PDB file of C-alpha atoms in Angstrom:
ATOM      1  CA  MET D   1      -1.813  63.822 -79.588  1.00  0.00           C
ATOM      2  CA  LYS D   2      -1.999  60.145 -78.873  1.00  0.00           C
ATOM      3  CA  LYS D   3       1.449  60.279 -77.275  1.00  0.00           C
ATOM      4  CA  GLU D   4       0.437  63.064 -74.947  1.00  0.00           C
ATOM      5  CA  HIS D   5      -2.677  61.139 -74.009  1.00  0.00           C
ATOM      6  CA  HIS D   6      -0.581  58.034 -73.290  1.00  0.00           C
ATOM      7  CA  ASN D   7       1.829  60.000 -71.115  1.00  0.00           C
ATOM      8  CA  ALA D   8      -1.048  61.440 -69.174  1.00  0.00           C
ATOM      9  CA  GLU D   9      -2.378  57.959 -68.536  1.00  0.00           C
ATOM     10  CA  LEU D  10       1.018  56.773 -67.307  1.00  0.00           C
ATOM     11  CA  GLU D  11       1.304  59.745 -64.979  1.00  0.00           C
ATOM     12  CA  ASN D  12      -2.160  59.110 -63.623  1.00  0.00           C
ATOM     13  CA  GLN D  13      -1.261  55.434 -63.130  1.00  0.00           C
ATOM     14  CA  ASN D  14       1.891  56.360 -61.248  1.00  0.00           C
ATOM     15  CA  ILE D  15      -0.035  58.719 -59.033  1.00  0.00           C
ATOM     16  CA  ALA D  16      -2.599  56.001 -58.391  1.00  0.00           C
ATOM     17  CA  ASP D  17       0.151  53.486 -57.579  1.00  0.00           C
ATOM     18  CA  GLN D  18       1.780  55.957 -55.209  1.00  0.00           C
ATOM     19  CA  ASP D  19      -1.526  56.629 -53.533  1.00  0.00           C
ATOM     20  CA  THR D  20      -2.132  52.898 -53.246  1.00  0.00           C
ATOM     21  CA  GLN D  21       1.332  52.335 -51.738  1.00  0.00           C
ATOM     22  CA  GLU D  22       0.864  55.205 -49.299  1.00  0.00           C
ATOM     23  CA  LEU D  23      -2.508  53.803 -48.319  1.00  0.00           C
ATOM     24  CA  GLU D  24      -1.005  50.360 -47.806  1.00  0.00           C
ATOM     25  CA  ASN D  25       1.793  51.899 -45.729  1.00  0.00           C
ATOM     26  CA  MET D  26      -0.719  53.830 -43.677  1.00  0.00           C
ATOM     27  CA  LEU D  27      -2.812  50.707 -43.152  1.00  0.00           C
ATOM     28  CA  GLU D  28       0.286  48.719 -42.169  1.00  0.00           C
ATOM     29  CA  GLN D  29       1.393  51.468 -39.785  1.00  0.00           C
ATOM     30  CA  ALA D  30      -2.094  51.692 -38.324  1.00  0.00           C
ATOM     31  CA  SER D  31      -2.200  47.910 -37.922  1.00  0.00           C
ATOM     32  CA  ARG D  32       1.226  47.902 -36.267  1.00  0.00           C
ATOM     33  CA  GLU D  33       0.226  50.695 -33.911  1.00  0.00           C
ATOM     34  CA  ALA D  34      -3.002  48.914 -33.096  1.00  0.00           C
ATOM     35  CA  GLN D  35      -1.106  45.708 -32.314  1.00  0.00           C
ATOM     36  CA  GLU D  36       1.377  47.608 -30.167  1.00  0.00           C
ATOM     37  CA  ALA D  37      -1.492  49.340 -28.391  1.00  0.00           C
ATOM     38  CA  GLU D  38      -3.006  45.943 -27.606  1.00  0.00           C
ATOM     39  CA  ILE D  39       0.247  44.148 -26.782  1.00  0.00           C
ATOM     40  CA  SER D  40       1.981  46.836 -24.702  1.00  0.00           C
ATOM     41  CA  PRO D  41      -0.415  46.552 -21.732  1.00  0.00           C
ATOM     42  CA  LEU D  42      -0.053  42.783 -21.893  1.00  0.00           C
ATOM     43  CA  ILE D  43       3.732  43.060 -21.810  1.00  0.00           C
ATOM     44  CA  VAL D  44       3.493  45.409 -18.836  1.00  0.00           C
ATOM     45  CA  LYS D  45       1.057  43.034 -17.122  1.00  0.00           C
ATOM     46  CA  ILE D  46       3.339  40.055 -17.764  1.00  0.00           C
ATOM     47  CA  ALA D  47       6.282  41.966 -16.300  1.00  0.00           C
ATOM     48  CA  GLU D  48       4.192  42.824 -13.235  1.00  0.00           C
ATOM     49  CA  LEU D  49       3.133  39.203 -12.824  1.00  0.00           C
ATOM     50  CA  GLU D  50       6.731  37.988 -13.177  1.00  0.00           C
ATOM     51  CA  LYS D  51       7.820  40.465 -10.497  1.00  0.00           C
ATOM     52  CA  ALA D  52       4.971  39.410  -8.214  1.00  0.00           C
ATOM     53  CA  LEU D  53       5.839  35.756  -8.806  1.00  0.00           C
ATOM     54  CA  GLN D  54       9.474  36.378  -7.915  1.00  0.00           C
ATOM     55  CA  GLU D  55       8.380  38.150  -4.734  1.00  0.00           C
ATOM     56  CA  LYS D  56       6.062  35.265  -3.825  1.00  0.00           C
ATOM     57  CA  GLU D  57       8.823  32.752  -4.534  1.00  0.00           C
ATOM     58  CA  GLU D  58      11.185  34.731  -2.295  1.00  0.00           C
ATOM     59  CA  ILE D  59       8.565  34.844   0.460  1.00  0.00           C
ATOM     60  CA  ALA D  60       7.953  31.107   0.053  1.00  0.00           C
ATOM     61  CA  LYS D  61      11.680  30.432   0.158  1.00  0.00           C
ATOM     62  CA  ASN D  62      12.098  32.523   3.304  1.00  0.00           C
ATOM     63  CA  SER D  63       9.053  30.855   4.832  1.00  0.00           C
ATOM     64  CA  GLN D  64      10.497  27.417   4.064  1.00  0.00           C
ATOM     65  CA  ILE D  65      13.821  28.385   5.639  1.00  0.00           C
ATOM     66  CA  ALA D  66      12.012  29.803   8.672  1.00  0.00           C
ATOM     67  CA  TYR D  67       9.959  26.597   8.935  1.00  0.00           C
ATOM     68  CA  LEU D  68      13.063  24.415   8.774  1.00  0.00           C
ATOM     69  CA  HIS D  69      14.767  26.492  11.479  1.00  0.00           C
ATOM     70  CA  LEU D  70      11.646  26.334  13.633  1.00  0.00           C
ATOM     71  CA  LYS D  71      11.337  22.564  13.150  1.00  0.00           C
ATOM     72  CA  ALA D  72      15.019  22.075  14.011  1.00  0.00           C
ATOM     73  CA  ASP D  73      14.586  24.141  17.192  1.00  0.00           C
ATOM     74  CA  PHE D  74      11.468  22.156  18.079  1.00  0.00           C
ATOM     75  CA  ASP D  75      13.231  18.822  17.517  1.00  0.00           C
ATOM     76  CA  ILE D  76      16.122  19.918  19.731  1.00  0.00           C
ATOM     77  CA  LEU D  77      13.716  21.066  22.448  1.00  0.00           C
ATOM     78  CA  GLN D  78      11.759  17.805  22.164  1.00  0.00           C
ATOM     79  CA  ARG D  79      14.932  15.731  22.543  1.00  0.00           C
ATOM     80  CA  GLN D  80      16.064  17.827  25.502  1.00  0.00           C
ATOM     81  CA  THR D  81      12.651  17.474  27.142  1.00  0.00           C
ATOM     82  CA  ASP D  82      12.585  13.711  26.559  1.00  0.00           C
ATOM     83  CA  GLN D  83      16.102  13.433  27.967  1.00  0.00           C
ATOM     84  CA  LYS D  84      15.158  15.447  31.050  1.00  0.00           C
ATOM     85  CA  ILE D  85      12.127  13.217  31.619  1.00  0.00           C
ATOM     86  CA  GLU D  86      14.268  10.080  31.240  1.00  0.00           C
ATOM     87  CA  ASN D  87      16.887  11.481  33.611  1.00  0.00           C
ATOM     88  CA  ALA D  88      14.211  12.430  36.150  1.00  0.00           C
ATOM     89  CA  ASN D  89      12.728   8.919  36.012  1.00  0.00           C
ATOM     90  CA  ARG D  90      16.170   7.368  36.331  1.00  0.00           C
ATOM     91  CA  ASP D  91      17.130   9.599  39.260  1.00  0.00           C
ATOM     92  CA  ALA D  92      13.846   8.782  41.011  1.00  0.00           C
ATOM     93  CA  LYS D  93      14.493   5.037  40.629  1.00  0.00           C
ATOM     94  CA  ILE D  94      18.041   5.363  41.895  1.00  0.00           C
ATOM     95  CA  LYS D  95      16.968   7.451  44.883  1.00  0.00           C
ATOM     96  CA  ILE D  96      14.369   4.874  45.922  1.00  0.00           C
ATOM     97  CA  VAL D  97      16.707   1.896  45.469  1.00  0.00           C
ATOM     98  CA  LYS D  98      19.499   3.559  47.444  1.00  0.00           C
ATOM     99  CA  LYS D  99      17.114   3.800  50.377  1.00  0.00           C
ATOM    100  CA  LEU D 100      16.259   0.092  50.028  1.00  0.00           C
ATOM    101  CA  ILE D 101      19.839  -1.160  49.719  1.00  0.00           C
ATOM    102  CA  PRO D 102      20.522  -1.307  53.506  1.00  0.00           C
ATOM    103  CA  GLN D 103      17.340  -3.371  54.016  1.00  0.00           C
ATOM    104  CA  LEU D 104      18.316  -5.637  51.124  1.00  0.00           C
ATOM    105  CA  GLU D 105      21.758  -6.098  52.656  1.00  0.00           C
ATOM    106  CA  ASN D 106      20.256  -6.994  56.028  1.00  0.00           C
ATOM    107  CA  LEU D 107      18.028  -9.554  54.315  1.00  0.00           C
ATOM    108  CA  ARG D 108      20.988 -11.022  52.418  1.00  0.00           C
ATOM    109  CA  LYS D 109      23.079 -11.361  55.572  1.00  0.00           C
ATOM    110  CA  SER D 110      20.164 -12.894  57.449  1.00  0.00           C
ATOM    111  CA  LEU D 111      19.892 -15.591  54.780  1.00  0.00           C
ATOM    112  CA  LEU D 112      23.661 -16.193  54.851  1.00  0.00           C
ATOM    113  CA  ASN D 113      23.518 -16.748  58.610  1.00  0.00           C
ATOM    114  CA  LEU D 114      20.797 -19.407  58.356  1.00  0.00           C
ATOM    115  CA  ASN D 115      21.868 -23.029  58.651  1.00  0.00           C
ATOM    116  CA  ASP D 116      20.510 -25.658  56.289  1.00  0.00           C
ATOM    117  CA  GLU D 117      17.641 -26.563  58.590  1.00  0.00           C
ATOM    118  CA  GLN D 118      16.626 -22.932  59.024  1.00  0.00           C
ATOM    119  CA  LYS D 119      16.752 -22.361  55.262  1.00  0.00           C
ATOM    120  CA  GLU D 120      14.226 -25.156  54.823  1.00  0.00           C
ATOM    121  CA  SER D 121      11.923 -23.742  57.457  1.00  0.00           C
ATOM    122  CA  THR D 122       8.859 -21.666  56.631  1.00  0.00           C
ATOM    123  CA  MET D 123      10.638 -18.525  57.789  1.00  0.00           C
ATOM    124  CA  GLY D 124      13.755 -19.303  55.765  1.00  0.00           C
ATOM    125  CA  LYS D 125      11.769 -19.997  52.601  1.00  0.00           C
ATOM    126  CA  GLY D 126       9.757 -16.820  53.167  1.00  0.00           C
ATOM    127  CA  LEU D 127      12.925 -14.729  53.465  1.00  0.00           C
ATOM    128  CA  LEU D 128      14.345 -16.332  50.318  1.00  0.00           C
ATOM    129  CA  MET D 129      11.150 -15.630  48.376  1.00  0.00           C
ATOM    130  CA  MET D 130      11.249 -12.041  49.595  1.00  0.00           C
ATOM    131  CA  GLN D 131      14.843 -11.652  48.401  1.00  0.00           C
ATOM    132  CA  GLU D 132      14.043 -13.162  45.010  1.00  0.00           C
ATOM    133  CA  GLY D 133      11.044 -10.831  44.700  1.00  0.00           C
ATOM    134  CA  PHE D 134      13.229  -7.806  45.436  1.00  0.00           C
ATOM    135  CA  TYR D 135      15.799  -8.867  42.835  1.00  0.00           C
ATOM    136  CA  LYS D 136      13.076  -9.417  40.235  1.00  0.00           C
ATOM    137  CA  VAL D 137      11.631  -5.946  40.750  1.00  0.00           C
ATOM    138  CA  LEU D 138      15.092  -4.383  40.676  1.00  0.00           C
ATOM    139  CA  GLY D 139      15.895  -6.232  37.454  1.00  0.00           C
ATOM    140  CA  GLU D 140      12.757  -4.830  35.827  1.00  0.00           C
ATOM    141  CA  MET D 141      13.993  -1.367  36.812  1.00  0.00           C
ATOM    142  CA  GLY D 142      17.383  -2.006  35.189  1.00  0.00           C
ATOM    143  CA  ILE D 143      19.167  -2.509  38.512  1.00  0.00           C
ATOM    144  CA  GLU D 144      21.443  -5.512  38.982  1.00  0.00           C
ATOM    145  CA  PRO D 145      23.761  -6.846  41.715  1.00  0.00           C
ATOM    146  CA  ILE D 146      27.464  -6.427  41.027  1.00  0.00           C
ATOM    147  CA  ALA D 147      29.229  -9.726  40.330  1.00  0.00           C
ATOM    148  CA  SER D 148      32.133 -10.199  42.745  1.00  0.00           C
ATOM    149  CA  MET D 149      33.046 -13.692  43.911  1.00  0.00           C
ATOM    150  CA  GLY D 150      36.143 -15.160  42.223  1.00  0.00           C
ATOM    151  CA  LEU D 151      36.846 -11.988  40.220  1.00  0.00           C
ATOM    152  CA  GLU D 152      39.724  -9.557  40.444  1.00  0.00           C
ATOM    153  CA  PRO D 153      38.649  -6.314  42.133  1.00  0.00           C
ATOM    154  CA  ASN D 154      37.572  -3.612  39.691  1.00  0.00           C
ATOM    155  CA  PRO D 155      37.953  -0.090  41.148  1.00  0.00           C
ATOM    156  CA  GLN D 156      34.797   0.970  39.333  1.00  0.00           C
ATOM    157  CA  PHE D 157      32.658  -1.700  40.993  1.00  0.00           C
ATOM    158  CA  HIS D 158      34.551  -3.062  44.014  1.00  0.00           C
ATOM    159  CA  GLU D 159      35.815  -1.562  47.237  1.00  0.00           C
ATOM    160  CA  PRO D 160      38.271  -3.908  49.009  1.00  0.00           C
ATOM    161  CA  VAL D 161      37.851  -3.615  52.780  1.00  0.00           C
ATOM    162  CA  SER D 162      40.351  -6.278  53.884  1.00  0.00           C
ATOM    163  CA  MET D 163      42.699  -9.047  52.791  1.00  0.00           C
ATOM    164  CA  GLN D 164      42.341 -12.706  53.738  1.00  0.00           C
ATOM    165  CA  PRO D 165      45.088 -15.343  53.537  1.00  0.00           C
ATOM    166  CA  VAL D 166      44.198 -18.209  51.185  1.00  0.00           C
ATOM    167  CA  ASN D 167      45.840 -21.557  50.524  1.00  0.00           C
ATOM    168  CA  ASP D 168      44.688 -21.775  46.915  1.00  0.00           C
ATOM    169  CA  GLU D 169      47.102 -19.818  44.711  1.00  0.00           C
ATOM    170  CA  ALA D 170      44.330 -19.309  42.166  1.00  0.00           C
ATOM    171  CA  LEU D 171      42.369 -17.241  44.703  1.00  0.00           C
ATOM    172  CA  LYS D 172      45.192 -14.849  45.514  1.00  0.00           C
ATOM    173  CA  GLY D 173      44.265 -11.379  44.289  1.00  0.00           C
ATOM    174  CA  LYS D 174      40.679 -12.536  43.758  1.00  0.00           C
ATOM    175  CA  ILE D 175      37.552 -11.676  45.703  1.00  0.00           C
ATOM    176  CA  VAL D 176      36.882 -14.425  48.241  1.00  0.00           C
ATOM    177  CA  GLN D 177      34.107 -12.812  50.250  1.00  0.00           C
ATOM    178  CA  GLU D 178      31.405 -10.227  49.634  1.00  0.00           C
ATOM    179  CA  PHE D 179      31.141  -8.127  52.764  1.00  0.00           C
ATOM    180  CA  GLU D 180      28.424  -5.900  51.307  1.00  0.00           C
ATOM    181  CA  GLN D 181      26.622  -6.406  48.012  1.00  0.00           C
ATOM    182  CA  GLY D 182      26.867  -3.676  45.383  1.00  0.00           C
ATOM    183  CA  PHE D 183      24.356  -2.636  42.725  1.00  0.00           C
ATOM    184  CA  VAL D 184      24.470  -0.940  39.326  1.00  0.00           C
ATOM    185  CA  TYR D 185      21.838   0.745  37.176  1.00  0.00           C
ATOM    186  CA  LYS D 186      22.004  -0.221  33.483  1.00  0.00           C
ATOM    187  CA  GLU D 187      20.220   1.410  30.577  1.00  0.00           C
ATOM    188  CA  GLY D 188      21.615   0.695  27.124  1.00  0.00           C
ATOM    189  CA  GLU D 189      25.343   1.391  27.321  1.00  0.00           C
ATOM    190  CA  GLU D 190      24.944   3.571  30.404  1.00  0.00           C
ATOM    191  CA  VAL D 191      26.097   1.994  33.673  1.00  0.00           C
ATOM    192  CA  ILE D 192      25.762   3.847  36.973  1.00  0.00           C
ATOM    193  CA  VAL D 193      27.190   2.397  40.181  1.00  0.00           C
ATOM    194  CA  LEU D 194      24.649   2.867  42.973  1.00  0.00           C
ATOM    195  CA  ASN D 195      27.012   1.506  45.594  1.00  0.00           C
ATOM    196  CA  PRO D 196      30.261  -0.418  45.077  1.00  0.00           C
ATOM    197  CA  ALA D 197      30.494  -3.937  46.443  1.00  0.00           C
ATOM    198  CA  LYS D 198      32.601  -4.077  49.607  1.00  0.00           C
ATOM    199  CA  VAL D 199      34.785  -7.137  49.274  1.00  0.00           C
ATOM    200  CA  VAL D 200      37.508  -9.215  50.877  1.00  0.00           C
ATOM    201  CA  VAL D 201      40.461 -10.112  48.643  1.00  0.00           C
ATOM    202  CA  GLY D 202      42.568 -13.278  48.927  1.00  0.00           C
ATOM    203  CA  SER D 203      46.249 -12.865  49.726  1.00  0.00           C
TER     204      SER D 203
END
């Protein structure tokens, strides 16, 4: 009788343990499902945010590229505009000076034809001051006379118009007279001949 009672207790205990285990399993499953129910929307939201971030990054990248292209185009246009303005200013200077060159040449020849007494006269000094004033203004504009006397003719700057016999061997092949003064425009490394110097070469 006692044995049967003991067996019944064991069976009841086993049933209770099974029920407890099932309950624990159910609770664990319910907890897991609850966590998944809470986490799943977050995972979806994170994925959506990551996608949106990638799209924004792509837009930002494309915008940066577009900005760089636009800036490069602007810089090129700015340089071209600046260059056109510089060229226009230069061409305007050259045009004006070319019109003045004949008057400058007349003034130079007038001074060369003055004797010593005339050079010291009021008129002579006035003409000299006028010439110096012209040269000063031209220099400020980047325009200089072409050096000639005693040099070998340079086709870029000199135009020989005649030959002149000379006794000094050192002057043969050299410029011995400046028939007409030449001028150049200089800006940095750029040199533009406005008019070549017309010269006489020793022979």
